[in-house]
Amino acid sequence: MSAAPSKSLADKAAEYGLKPDEYALIITRLNREPNDVELGVFSVMWSEHCSYKSSKRHLGKFPTTGPRVICGPGENAGVIDIGDGQACIFKMESHNHPSYIEPYQGAATGVGGIMRDVFTMGARPIALLNALRFGDPSHPKTKRLVSGVVSGIGGYGNCVGVPTVAGETNFHRGYDGNILVNAMCVGLADADKIFYSAAPSPGLPVVYYGSKTGRDGIHGATMASQEFDDASDEKRPTVQVGDPFAEKLLIEATLELMASGAVAAIQDMGAAGLTSSSVEMAGKGEVGIELDLDAVPQREEGMTAYEMMLSESQERMLAVLKPGREADGERIFRKWGLDAATIGHTTDTGHLVLKHKGETVCDVPLAPLFDDAPLYDRPWTAPAPPPRLSAKDLPAPADLKATVLKLMSAPDMASKRWLWEQYDRHVMADTLEDSATGADAGIVRVHGGRKALAMTSDVTPRYVQNDAYEGGKQAVAEAWRNLTAVGALPIAITDNLNFGNPERPEIMGQIVRAIEGMAEACRVLDFPVVSGNVSLYNETNGAAIPPTPTVGGIGLIADYSHRADFASMRTGDVLVLVGATHGEFGASMYLREILGREDGAPPPVDLALERKTGDVIRRLIETGHLRTVHDLSDGGLIAALGEMCLASNLGCDVRLDGQAWVQLFAEDQARYLAALPDPTPLLIAAREAGVPAAILGDVVGEAIRIDGALDLPLAELRTAHEGWMPAFMGE
């Protein structure tokens, strides 16, 4: 090591989130001390958010290839082949910390950022999803956070004109100090016109276009890699400000630029802004890059090189153009009213060189920034899973009707209609099903044929909390099941791994075991991971969030006239339960909402059975024998039954074997509830596949009636189920 760290720079390194040994490593890599600009560049590229330094060793356990995978992890988004020369491009990312500090802009810019990840690869965005986790409804911040996040998602997505078609919203005290906002975007592209970020050679012009650079979002990536404390609101300046109308112009300009043939490589400016985009383009292409920061379009006076490189101002792109194509780019940018400038060129030096006001303010090798960040094999411990709970050790409900009403009006189970009505779900006129209309997955048709894409977002954090391995398996299986329940062939997933501080062995144990469980499910279900995001340090004052590895799944429907939902029951239909109920109550909604407990082993996931059962359901949908089906998950059979009856506005008469409450509230996996005029094809297919299936009853009347033990009018159930959210929000 050539020099001891000076106190002032070492202090700045700590402020930027770098550990003392990491700062010492920078000095070793450079053989000198960095200057302030170089230190800022290293701090964001070596942040957890950009480098995955705590999780990278374990992410390699995921299966990432398959017959339909065109591009797996490592690019801006994953790409899969959906036939007919078309590709689906999709990814999920977090905007957790910004959304807690400034909920409207945090959520809005999360939507904008994930769309840029998709269209920077050549896809037109066709759908948005979001997975939201808020604190206890009684917490003083929860209502404001819900209002701001929902408004931000709707305000951005609606203005850009991309439908929000699916997602999930949960409440738990574990998110009181650190909410989660996970945004997913799905796009369509021609399979032979995918654009990548690697700069192909030296001597090419580097063009900046989009909005001007301001001081918003500086050190956003670093902030996203740190825990919160009581002073977290002071981090408000690190939250970006979004402009959805500028994003719409950016989408059109980018797609036109690509169609012109001028693009050699392209990258959006997301976390770490101009730093990450320039470093990744040059690093992936194994070239150097030199930028003249005087040429960067600036929104504010007197911006320093440090501020320009670390700003996370929104709606900005960086493109490497083919030789002599600057004029084509300028014409397109002018047409769409975007700021643009040639700000540099690729080189053969392997260095990031930055010039400002005639001086070289940064000259560092790219390798340590791009692919040589510190990687940690952090110590981890996984606690022994809790024991399985037996139904015989739990009290039966004293009043079945009151219990059902309480469960169906609980914050996690209650209708989110208030929320969904703020999103435009049908803009672009291709949405066939969405989360508000009664389907287990959103469905968007693909122009030019009969096929459609199904999409879902899933995880059950209480399962992962109690057993990270089984909970990780279940998150993937749930996504696979939701796609199957609408008739789609599951193809691939993206993920958003939300956890606490990985420097704590018990948290690192959650991360490792959840990844291993997810990886096992992906292998057995042929459901590879093609993109994703890791969000760590989600905790406040040492209290971590419940582990939340969110899974975003994509499936393909060959003919969208053969699809299913759970809102199409008709009088006289026969109800059939597919799958076995053994009485799994660990970490169940019944346990939490009725008994006030959160203990017990979560339901085990038999992946072979999941696949066998799901294949039966999907084949019957594909052949037109099944139109109404719902997977069983939170709340068990009674929740699925209640949601189907409410969505169809029809009651039922059900007969159950054994203890009715066990059959109704258990959360065993690999189960579906189907309604069809003639159950014979389903019963035969299930028997041939060795899958349990039993007739439960008939669709009839205006109440849910069960064995004389329950007589619940739909009107009463609807009031309870749909009333909680508007009442909570005061509307």
XYZ file of C-alpha atoms in Angstrom:
731
model
C 0.000 0.000 0.000
C 1.561 3.262 -1.082
C 0.003 5.627 1.436
C -2.026 5.698 4.637
C -5.521 7.098 4.219
C -5.826 10.769 4.965
C -8.354 11.494 7.707
C -10.591 13.691 5.589
C -10.946 11.214 2.721
C -11.318 8.269 5.092
C -14.119 10.116 6.849
C -15.790 10.827 3.511
C -15.456 7.179 2.542
C -17.321 6.206 5.702
C -20.019 8.778 4.963
C -20.359 7.262 1.486
C -20.908 3.796 2.933
C -17.420 2.350 2.415
C -15.849 0.279 5.182
C -12.266 1.123 6.251
C -10.901 -2.038 4.597
C -12.791 -1.213 1.400
C -11.272 2.259 1.336
C -7.837 0.708 1.877
C -8.544 -1.673 -1.017
C -9.322 1.280 -3.295
C -5.933 2.760 -2.468
C -4.330 -0.593 -3.300
C -6.185 -0.840 -6.616
C -5.175 2.693 -7.635
C -1.746 2.630 -5.976
C -2.679 6.060 -4.637
C -5.432 7.862 -2.807
C -8.537 8.675 -4.834
C -9.714 12.222 -5.225
C -13.217 13.237 -4.184
C -14.799 12.432 -7.567
C -13.075 9.055 -7.791
C -14.101 8.234 -4.226
C -17.717 9.011 -5.104
C -17.544 6.785 -8.173
C -16.102 3.877 -6.187
C -18.610 4.318 -3.374
C -21.654 3.888 -5.604
C -20.217 1.113 -7.755
C -19.131 -0.783 -4.642
C -22.443 -0.225 -2.878
C -24.558 -3.279 -2.141
C -27.181 -1.972 -4.565
C -24.793 -1.961 -7.533
C -22.239 -4.679 -6.737
C -24.316 -7.402 -4.993
C -21.209 -7.967 -2.898
C -23.030 -9.916 -0.170
C -25.307 -12.013 -2.376
C -23.399 -12.640 -5.612
C -21.835 -15.897 -4.421
C -25.266 -17.333 -3.723
C -27.137 -15.941 -6.734
C -25.102 -18.351 -8.849
C -27.234 -21.162 -7.407
C -30.199 -20.097 -9.535
C -30.879 -21.951 -12.801
C -30.736 -19.260 -15.484
C -30.979 -21.108 -18.795
C -33.717 -22.881 -20.671
C -35.008 -23.547 -24.180
C -36.857 -20.214 -24.232
C -34.220 -18.070 -22.513
C -32.578 -15.576 -24.868
C -30.821 -13.496 -22.219
C -30.461 -14.317 -18.541
C -29.142 -12.257 -15.612
C -26.446 -9.675 -16.269
C -28.244 -7.321 -18.617
C -30.823 -4.649 -17.840
C -33.651 -7.205 -18.021
C -34.285 -10.840 -18.870
C -35.382 -11.908 -22.349
C -37.432 -14.971 -23.297
C -38.612 -16.326 -26.648
C -42.414 -16.381 -26.986
C -42.487 -17.663 -30.577
C -43.350 -16.076 -33.921
C -40.119 -14.084 -33.859
C -41.189 -12.236 -30.710
C -39.551 -11.842 -27.330
C -40.763 -10.843 -23.882
C -38.417 -8.640 -21.847
C -39.078 -8.194 -18.130
C -37.580 -7.337 -14.774
C -38.490 -6.419 -11.200
C -36.641 -3.903 -9.029
C -37.026 -2.292 -5.628
C -37.513 1.333 -4.691
C -37.937 0.669 -0.997
C -35.864 3.276 0.797
C -36.882 6.198 -1.455
C -40.562 5.278 -1.090
C -40.359 5.325 2.692
C -38.684 8.730 2.719
C -40.796 10.346 -0.023
C -43.611 7.926 -0.949
C -45.027 9.653 -4.036
C -41.748 10.297 -5.844
C -40.132 7.129 -4.517
C -42.864 4.940 -5.981
C -43.245 6.996 -9.156
C -39.551 6.870 -9.999
C -39.535 3.154 -9.213
C -42.079 2.714 -11.991
C -40.109 4.949 -14.343
C -36.836 3.199 -13.607
C -38.128 -0.300 -14.217
C -39.671 0.757 -17.533
C -36.306 2.120 -18.664
C -34.668 -1.219 -17.862
C -37.091 -2.825 -20.304
C -37.206 -0.383 -23.204
C -33.431 0.120 -23.128
C -33.270 -3.438 -24.505
C -35.600 -2.667 -27.399
C -38.991 -3.576 -25.937
C -42.141 -1.510 -25.822
C -43.537 -1.724 -22.271
C -46.970 -3.387 -22.259
C -47.673 -3.982 -18.565
C -46.680 -3.002 -15.039
C -46.965 -4.901 -11.762
C -46.151 -3.915 -8.209
C -45.651 -5.725 -4.903
C -46.237 -3.473 -1.902
C -45.589 -4.164 1.796
C -46.711 -1.635 4.385
C -46.536 -1.511 8.162
C -49.305 -2.142 10.649
C -52.418 -0.151 9.734
C -52.387 1.337 13.235
C -48.905 2.789 12.774
C -49.062 6.587 12.432
C -47.141 6.597 9.135
C -48.921 3.760 7.354
C -51.907 5.613 5.896
C -49.719 8.430 4.541
C -47.307 5.934 3.000
C -50.118 3.950 1.355
C -51.664 7.110 -0.053
C -48.361 8.432 -1.398
C -47.137 5.156 -2.897
C -50.424 4.338 -4.615
C -50.688 7.881 -5.967
C -47.104 7.721 -7.215
C -47.609 4.413 -9.022
C -50.860 5.565 -10.603
C -49.615 9.044 -11.364
C -46.581 7.769 -13.277
C -47.931 4.645 -14.963
C -51.224 6.240 -15.967
C -49.503 9.266 -17.511
C -47.015 7.176 -19.484
C -49.880 5.033 -20.741
C -48.818 1.551 -19.605
C -51.440 -0.533 -17.757
C -50.883 -1.794 -14.215
C -52.394 -5.283 -14.362
C -51.265 -7.290 -11.331
C -49.517 -7.203 -7.980
C -50.052 -7.668 -4.271
C -50.388 -5.529 -1.144
C -49.704 -6.679 2.422
C -49.592 -5.089 5.857
C -47.451 -6.188 8.808
C -45.780 -4.450 11.726
C -42.435 -5.776 10.474
C -42.550 -3.137 7.720
C -43.349 -0.223 10.067
C -39.923 1.341 9.625
C -39.084 0.141 6.119
C -41.830 -0.403 3.546
C -41.223 -2.335 0.334
C -42.114 -1.077 -3.131
C -41.153 -3.626 -5.795
C -41.970 -2.610 -9.374
C -42.052 -4.926 -12.394
C -42.333 -4.116 -16.088
C -43.070 -6.428 -19.019
C -42.305 -5.482 -22.624
C -42.469 -6.887 -26.140
C -39.759 -6.843 -28.799
C -38.706 -8.586 -31.975
C -36.469 -11.486 -30.997
C -33.836 -10.474 -33.554
C -33.782 -6.834 -32.428
C -32.617 -7.014 -28.830
C -30.230 -4.263 -27.736
C -27.434 -4.766 -25.229
C -25.290 -2.479 -23.115
C -21.737 -3.585 -23.971
C -19.836 -0.962 -25.964
C -18.417 -2.966 -28.911
C -15.196 -1.100 -29.702
C -13.086 2.013 -29.082
C -13.586 5.247 -31.004
C -17.379 5.418 -30.861
C -19.361 8.499 -29.809
C -21.131 8.450 -26.445
C -24.428 10.347 -26.485
C -26.470 11.531 -23.514
C -30.173 12.181 -24.083
C -33.333 12.724 -22.094
C -33.891 15.146 -19.230
C -31.237 17.481 -17.871
C -29.091 16.471 -14.919
C -29.925 18.031 -11.561
C -28.910 17.514 -7.975
C -31.748 15.137 -7.095
C -30.933 11.584 -6.112
C -27.239 12.099 -5.392
C -25.986 9.011 -3.548
C -29.338 7.269 -3.974
C -27.628 3.909 -4.554
C -25.582 4.349 -1.401
C -28.682 5.293 0.605
C -30.413 2.168 -0.714
C -27.535 0.107 0.707
C -27.775 1.408 4.266
C -30.023 0.823 7.252
C -32.461 3.487 8.386
C -32.449 5.198 11.759
C -34.448 7.950 13.420
C -32.886 10.536 11.106
C -33.927 8.770 7.881
C -36.191 11.653 6.813
C -33.048 13.756 6.420
C -32.200 11.600 3.378
C -35.045 13.171 1.377
C -32.582 14.925 -1.036
C -31.366 11.485 -2.155
C -34.823 10.719 -3.598
C -35.234 11.352 -7.309
C -38.010 13.389 -8.929
C -39.850 11.829 -11.860
C -41.576 13.229 -14.949
C -43.808 10.635 -16.662
C -44.399 12.831 -19.692
C -40.648 13.036 -20.281
C -40.508 9.240 -19.903
C -43.101 8.817 -22.657
C -40.987 10.955 -24.988
C -37.935 8.967 -23.965
C -39.622 5.665 -24.836
C -40.595 6.843 -28.308
C -37.229 8.446 -29.015
C -35.340 5.356 -27.850
C -37.371 2.940 -29.957
C -37.035 5.215 -33.009
C -33.283 5.544 -32.433
C -32.994 1.766 -32.321
C -35.068 1.370 -35.476
C -32.736 3.797 -37.285
C -29.820 1.379 -36.919
C -27.622 3.976 -35.222
C -27.264 2.228 -31.846
C -24.152 0.225 -31.013
C -24.933 -0.080 -27.291
C -27.384 1.531 -24.912
C -27.970 1.831 -21.183
C -30.462 3.727 -19.052
C -29.250 5.901 -16.187
C -30.735 4.294 -13.092
C -29.067 3.757 -9.740
C -25.752 5.658 -9.619
C -26.771 7.558 -12.755
C -24.065 8.511 -15.220
C -21.478 6.575 -13.229
C -23.097 3.160 -13.471
C -24.261 3.576 -17.065
C -20.844 4.585 -18.369
C -18.947 2.038 -16.250
C -21.221 -0.846 -17.217
C -21.174 -0.046 -20.945
C -17.409 0.199 -21.056
C -16.810 -2.636 -18.602
C -19.022 -5.138 -20.430
C -17.413 -4.174 -23.727
C -13.880 -4.368 -22.265
C -13.066 -0.895 -23.545
C -12.415 2.444 -21.889
C -14.572 5.538 -21.838
C -13.799 9.239 -21.677
C -16.457 11.824 -20.850
C -16.407 15.623 -21.032
C -18.728 16.662 -18.242
C -18.935 20.229 -19.531
C -21.118 18.824 -22.326
C -23.651 17.176 -19.983
C -27.038 18.958 -20.161
C -27.461 20.485 -16.696
C -30.589 21.701 -14.952
C -28.785 23.679 -12.252
C -25.955 26.187 -12.165
C -22.478 25.377 -10.986
C -22.779 21.606 -10.801
C -19.565 19.825 -9.876
C -18.189 16.718 -11.562
C -19.022 14.774 -8.408
C -22.659 15.909 -8.528
C -23.073 15.137 -12.221
C -21.613 11.648 -11.940
C -23.666 10.675 -8.869
C -26.932 12.418 -9.693
C -29.880 10.072 -10.178
C -32.058 12.540 -12.046
C -34.684 10.578 -13.923
C -35.587 9.999 -17.585
C -32.006 9.897 -18.899
C -30.252 7.505 -21.280
C -26.704 6.895 -22.490
C -26.055 5.461 -25.941
C -22.958 4.470 -27.847
C -23.649 5.204 -31.506
C -22.158 3.708 -34.615
C -19.515 5.824 -36.374
C -20.906 8.963 -38.006
C -24.466 8.489 -36.761
C -24.569 11.469 -34.395
C -26.668 13.509 -36.842
C -29.317 10.766 -36.974
C -29.521 10.769 -33.215
C -29.699 14.545 -33.047
C -32.588 14.596 -35.530
C -34.570 12.059 -33.499
C -33.901 13.767 -30.172
C -34.929 17.136 -31.595
C -38.127 15.610 -32.976
C -39.101 14.375 -29.505
C -38.022 17.538 -27.709
C -35.292 15.916 -25.639
C -32.036 17.389 -24.419
C -29.096 15.606 -26.011
C -25.345 15.973 -26.408
C -22.310 13.972 -27.452
C -20.435 13.878 -24.150
C -17.538 11.561 -24.916
C -16.210 8.510 -26.717
C -15.077 4.969 -26.078
C -11.336 4.350 -25.840
C -8.824 1.500 -25.744
C -7.396 2.495 -22.336
C -9.598 0.371 -20.086
C -10.023 3.464 -17.903
C -12.870 5.759 -16.905
C -11.601 9.256 -17.636
C -13.646 12.327 -16.714
C -12.829 15.883 -17.750
C -14.390 19.018 -16.325
C -13.460 22.634 -16.976
C -10.330 21.622 -18.824
C -9.017 19.339 -16.099
C -8.952 15.570 -15.684
C -10.954 15.017 -12.501
C -11.054 11.216 -12.636
C -8.783 8.600 -14.191
C -9.328 5.130 -12.800
C -9.177 1.601 -14.227
C -12.616 0.177 -15.012
C -11.921 -3.363 -13.829
C -12.071 -2.582 -10.083
C -15.298 -0.667 -10.657
C -17.059 -3.114 -12.950
C -16.157 -6.653 -11.992
C -13.661 -6.468 -9.134
C -15.729 -5.012 -6.324
C -15.245 -6.736 -2.970
C -17.200 -9.984 -2.767
C -18.098 -11.320 0.656
C -18.749 -14.844 1.806
C -20.544 -13.620 4.878
C -21.035 -15.987 7.804
C -24.580 -17.240 8.153
C -26.709 -19.249 10.462
C -30.128 -20.690 9.779
C -32.270 -21.393 12.830
C -33.943 -24.762 13.077
C -37.410 -24.594 11.523
C -40.231 -24.433 14.063
C -42.262 -27.594 14.665
C -45.282 -28.402 12.538
C -48.584 -27.423 14.121
C -51.300 -30.027 14.291
C -54.910 -28.979 13.898
C -55.802 -31.037 16.976
C -53.613 -28.693 19.058
C -55.483 -25.595 17.865
C -58.859 -24.338 19.046
C -61.719 -24.616 16.591
C -63.601 -21.371 15.941
C -66.493 -20.838 18.336
C -68.480 -18.963 15.685
C -67.661 -20.026 12.129
C -69.486 -17.149 10.471
C -67.822 -14.495 12.629
C -64.448 -16.136 12.000
C -64.891 -16.089 8.220
C -65.954 -12.427 8.277
C -62.993 -11.485 10.454
C -60.556 -13.334 8.215
C -61.926 -11.936 4.952
C -61.856 -8.376 6.297
C -58.304 -8.601 7.678
C -55.927 -6.097 6.027
C -54.049 -8.720 3.994
C -57.206 -10.546 2.917
C -59.539 -7.609 2.316
C -60.281 -6.371 -1.191
C -57.802 -3.827 -2.553
C -60.373 -2.327 -4.923
C -59.720 1.157 -3.479
C -56.124 0.800 -4.540
C -56.638 -0.789 -7.953
C -59.209 1.749 -9.063
C -56.455 4.383 -9.016
C -54.500 2.499 -11.682
C -55.333 2.513 -15.372
C -55.531 -1.204 -16.038
C -56.808 -1.122 -19.619
C -54.867 1.609 -21.419
C -53.450 0.226 -24.726
C -56.650 -1.915 -24.946
C -54.813 -5.260 -24.672
C -55.538 -6.187 -21.049
C -57.659 -9.341 -20.941
C -57.508 -9.977 -17.174
C -56.170 -7.986 -14.246
C -56.004 -8.326 -10.487
C -59.212 -6.340 -10.031
C -61.387 -8.455 -12.336
C -60.978 -11.874 -10.755
C -57.971 -13.778 -12.092
C -54.886 -15.245 -10.451
C -52.611 -13.446 -12.933
C -52.763 -10.447 -15.219
C -53.158 -11.316 -18.902
C -52.172 -9.077 -21.815
C -52.666 -10.164 -25.410
C -49.875 -10.008 -27.966
C -50.636 -8.315 -31.272
C -50.415 -10.371 -34.421
C -51.928 -13.631 -33.250
C -53.935 -15.423 -30.611
C -51.333 -15.664 -27.874
C -51.152 -13.705 -24.636
C -48.720 -13.192 -21.772
C -49.725 -13.954 -18.191
C -47.879 -12.279 -15.323
C -47.923 -12.431 -11.547
C -46.052 -11.319 -8.420
C -45.894 -13.576 -5.363
C -44.295 -14.299 -2.006
C -45.605 -15.194 1.454
C -43.208 -13.435 3.862
C -44.599 -15.127 6.979
C -43.637 -18.515 5.483
C -40.105 -17.292 4.716
C -39.801 -15.840 8.213
C -40.524 -19.219 9.794
C -38.574 -21.364 7.313
C -36.627 -19.523 4.634
C -36.007 -22.643 2.539
C -39.647 -23.797 2.384
C -40.802 -20.182 2.071
C -38.469 -19.641 -0.877
C -39.810 -22.774 -2.556
C -43.370 -21.657 -1.942
C -42.818 -18.200 -3.463
C -41.760 -19.770 -6.760
C -44.450 -22.451 -6.599
C -47.123 -19.836 -5.923
C -46.098 -17.838 -8.995
C -46.059 -21.032 -11.083
C -49.502 -21.945 -9.726
C -51.022 -18.521 -10.416
C -49.858 -18.616 -14.029
C -51.133 -22.164 -14.390
C -54.519 -21.190 -12.932
C -55.186 -18.842 -15.864
C -54.043 -21.424 -18.419
C -50.518 -20.151 -19.041
C -47.380 -22.229 -19.471
C -44.909 -20.788 -16.904
C -41.669 -19.829 -18.647
C -39.362 -17.806 -16.399
C -39.140 -15.541 -13.378
C -37.557 -12.327 -12.221
C -37.028 -11.778 -8.514
C -36.622 -9.042 -5.936
C -34.828 -10.316 -2.844
C -35.707 -7.985 0.051
C -33.893 -8.663 3.318
C -32.311 -6.936 6.296
C -28.629 -6.409 7.120
C -26.503 -9.218 5.582
C -23.730 -8.516 8.080
C -25.908 -10.203 10.708
C -25.475 -14.003 10.383
C -29.154 -14.733 11.057
C -30.210 -12.392 8.217
C -27.572 -13.821 5.884
C -28.963 -17.240 6.776
C -32.403 -16.140 5.592
C -30.891 -14.934 2.318
C -28.925 -18.126 1.654
C -31.711 -20.543 2.528
C -34.386 -18.605 0.641
C -32.209 -18.563 -2.482
C -31.588 -22.298 -2.151
C -35.295 -23.007 -1.775
C -36.160 -20.800 -4.735
C -33.448 -22.409 -6.844
C -34.754 -25.890 -6.076
C -38.288 -24.888 -7.091
C -37.038 -23.256 -10.275
C -35.191 -26.431 -11.249
C -38.066 -28.833 -10.605
C -40.661 -26.595 -12.239
C -38.453 -25.632 -15.237
C -38.925 -22.006 -14.270
C -35.488 -20.307 -14.632
C -34.462 -16.924 -13.227
C -33.636 -14.477 -16.026
C -33.346 -11.174 -14.153
C -33.669 -9.727 -10.698
C -32.650 -7.345 -7.976
C -31.297 -7.665 -4.453
C -32.381 -5.113 -1.846
C -30.604 -5.480 1.488
C -30.284 -3.395 4.654
C -34.061 -3.068 4.845
C -34.239 -2.324 8.529
C -34.552 0.545 10.972
C -32.681 0.826 14.243
C -31.639 -2.809 13.972
C -35.132 -4.195 13.335
C -35.207 -6.070 10.014
C -38.201 -6.499 7.749
C -39.726 -9.951 7.368
C -37.654 -11.699 4.663
C -39.458 -10.994 1.403
C -38.033 -12.657 -1.739
C -40.643 -11.487 -4.235
C -41.076 -13.554 -7.402
C -42.377 -12.114 -10.669
C -43.463 -14.853 -13.078
C -44.213 -14.813 -16.811
C -46.218 -17.434 -18.699
C -47.480 -17.883 -22.243
C -51.042 -18.638 -23.341
C -51.057 -20.064 -26.862
C -54.694 -19.141 -27.528
C -56.220 -16.545 -25.247
C -59.734 -17.783 -25.973
C -58.714 -20.754 -23.808
C -57.923 -19.008 -20.559
C -59.397 -19.148 -17.071
C -60.346 -16.778 -14.275
C -62.257 -17.186 -11.021
C -65.125 -14.813 -11.829
C -67.025 -16.966 -14.346
C -69.027 -19.368 -12.187
C -72.576 -20.082 -13.336
C -75.557 -21.434 -11.474
C -75.438 -25.221 -11.569
C -71.654 -25.473 -11.846
C -70.041 -28.184 -9.748
C -67.240 -27.197 -7.349
C -64.210 -29.500 -7.353
C -61.212 -29.290 -5.028
C -58.058 -30.530 -6.735
C -55.299 -31.462 -4.310
C -55.177 -32.894 -0.808
C -55.835 -31.133 2.505
C -53.816 -32.519 5.419
C -54.372 -29.601 7.784
C -51.328 -27.306 7.516
C -51.752 -24.346 9.885
C -48.192 -23.137 10.532
C -47.778 -19.424 9.699
C -51.330 -19.420 8.344
C -53.742 -16.520 8.099
C -56.099 -18.354 10.490
C -53.316 -18.613 13.033
C -52.343 -14.943 12.723
C -55.668 -13.195 12.281
C -57.896 -15.390 14.466
C -55.548 -16.778 17.111
C -52.993 -13.950 17.191
C -50.045 -16.278 16.620
C -47.323 -16.366 13.958
C -45.499 -19.568 14.861
C -45.262 -22.995 13.306
C -43.593 -24.543 10.280
C -45.087 -23.272 7.027
C -46.826 -25.786 4.775
C -44.287 -28.029 3.021
C -44.063 -27.696 -0.747
C -44.023 -30.972 -2.680
C -42.670 -29.689 -5.988
C -43.335 -32.898 -7.912
C -46.949 -32.779 -6.759
C -47.178 -29.077 -7.626
C -46.099 -29.848 -11.152
C -48.335 -32.871 -11.561
C -51.397 -31.047 -10.202
C -50.783 -27.888 -12.185
C -50.289 -29.797 -15.420
C -53.741 -31.365 -14.995
C -55.356 -27.950 -14.529
C -53.520 -26.361 -17.443
C -54.355 -29.137 -19.900
C -58.054 -28.851 -19.099
C -57.962 -25.099 -19.635
C -56.076 -25.509 -22.908
C -58.633 -28.011 -24.184
C -61.563 -25.797 -23.243
C -62.913 -28.049 -20.474
C -62.174 -25.614 -17.642
C -62.951 -21.893 -17.508
C -63.247 -21.098 -13.813
C -60.431 -21.962 -11.403
C -58.653 -20.359 -8.454
C -55.483 -21.461 -6.723
C -55.575 -21.922 -2.936
C -53.129 -19.799 -0.970
C -53.635 -17.225 1.819
C -56.638 -18.165 3.921
C -57.049 -21.599 2.350
C -60.255 -22.978 0.888
C -62.640 -20.471 2.467
C -60.712 -17.541 0.995
C -60.741 -19.034 -2.507
C -64.419 -19.936 -2.172
C -65.336 -16.477 -0.906
C -63.384 -14.698 -3.641
C -64.903 -16.850 -6.377
C -68.445 -16.316 -5.101
C -67.967 -12.558 -4.743
C -66.353 -12.232 -8.176
C -69.150 -14.236 -9.818
C -71.882 -12.817 -7.552
C -73.175 -16.329 -6.914
C -73.420 -18.425 -3.787
C -72.730 -22.111 -3.208
C -73.785 -25.142 -1.252
C -70.733 -27.077 -0.023
C -70.343 -30.403 1.756
C -67.090 -31.174 3.571
C -65.681 -34.369 5.051
C -64.200 -34.336 8.529
C -63.823 -31.149 10.562
C -65.168 -28.324 8.419
C -62.960 -25.638 9.969
C -59.791 -27.610 9.220
C -60.827 -28.088 5.590
C -61.716 -24.397 5.293
C -58.715 -22.676 6.897
C -55.705 -24.981 6.333
C -53.113 -23.709 3.849
C -51.831 -26.918 2.253
C -50.108 -26.273 -1.077
C -50.647 -27.661 -4.601
C -54.410 -27.080 -4.510
C -56.930 -25.516 -6.884
C -60.675 -24.888 -6.646
C -62.501 -25.381 -9.945
C -66.092 -24.778 -11.033
C -67.454 -26.432 -14.193
C -70.779 -27.751 -15.533
C -69.557 -31.330 -15.875
C -66.795 -32.409 -13.467
C -66.178 -35.724 -15.248
C -63.197 -34.637 -17.454
C -61.467 -33.075 -14.449
C -62.045 -36.061 -12.177
C -60.806 -38.490 -14.843
C -57.701 -36.398 -15.616
C -56.877 -36.087 -11.918
C -57.292 -39.813 -11.319
C -55.078 -40.689 -14.290
C -52.381 -38.322 -13.015
C -52.609 -39.635 -9.462
C -53.834 -36.285 -8.153
C -56.520 -36.086 -5.439
C -59.793 -34.462 -6.545
C -63.180 -34.328 -4.829
C -66.552 -32.767 -5.526
C -67.374 -30.178 -2.857
C -70.799 -28.976 -3.909
C -72.748 -26.763 -6.298
C -72.910 -23.140 -7.342
C -76.326 -21.890 -6.304
C -78.124 -19.049 -4.534
C -76.813 -15.879 -2.929
C -75.010 -17.220 0.130
C -72.132 -19.509 1.054
C -73.640 -22.498 2.825
C -71.464 -25.241 4.308
C -72.873 -28.430 5.843
C -75.358 -26.525 7.954
C -72.383 -24.997 9.850
C -72.258 -21.778 7.847
C -74.879 -19.669 6.141
C -73.187 -16.480 5.006
C -75.078 -14.127 2.649
C -72.815 -12.729 -0.083
C -74.014 -9.203 0.672
C -72.701 -9.505 4.223
C -69.419 -11.014 3.060
C -68.993 -8.283 0.427
C -69.504 -5.525 3.001
C -66.799 -7.004 5.218
C -64.387 -7.884 2.405
C -64.644 -4.650 0.442
C -65.183 -2.285 3.348
C -61.881 -2.419 5.183
C -59.620 -0.547 2.760
C -61.903 2.462 2.087
C -62.623 2.737 5.807
C -58.894 2.629 6.616
C -58.144 5.330 4.058
C -61.070 7.423 5.281
C -63.021 7.252 2.027
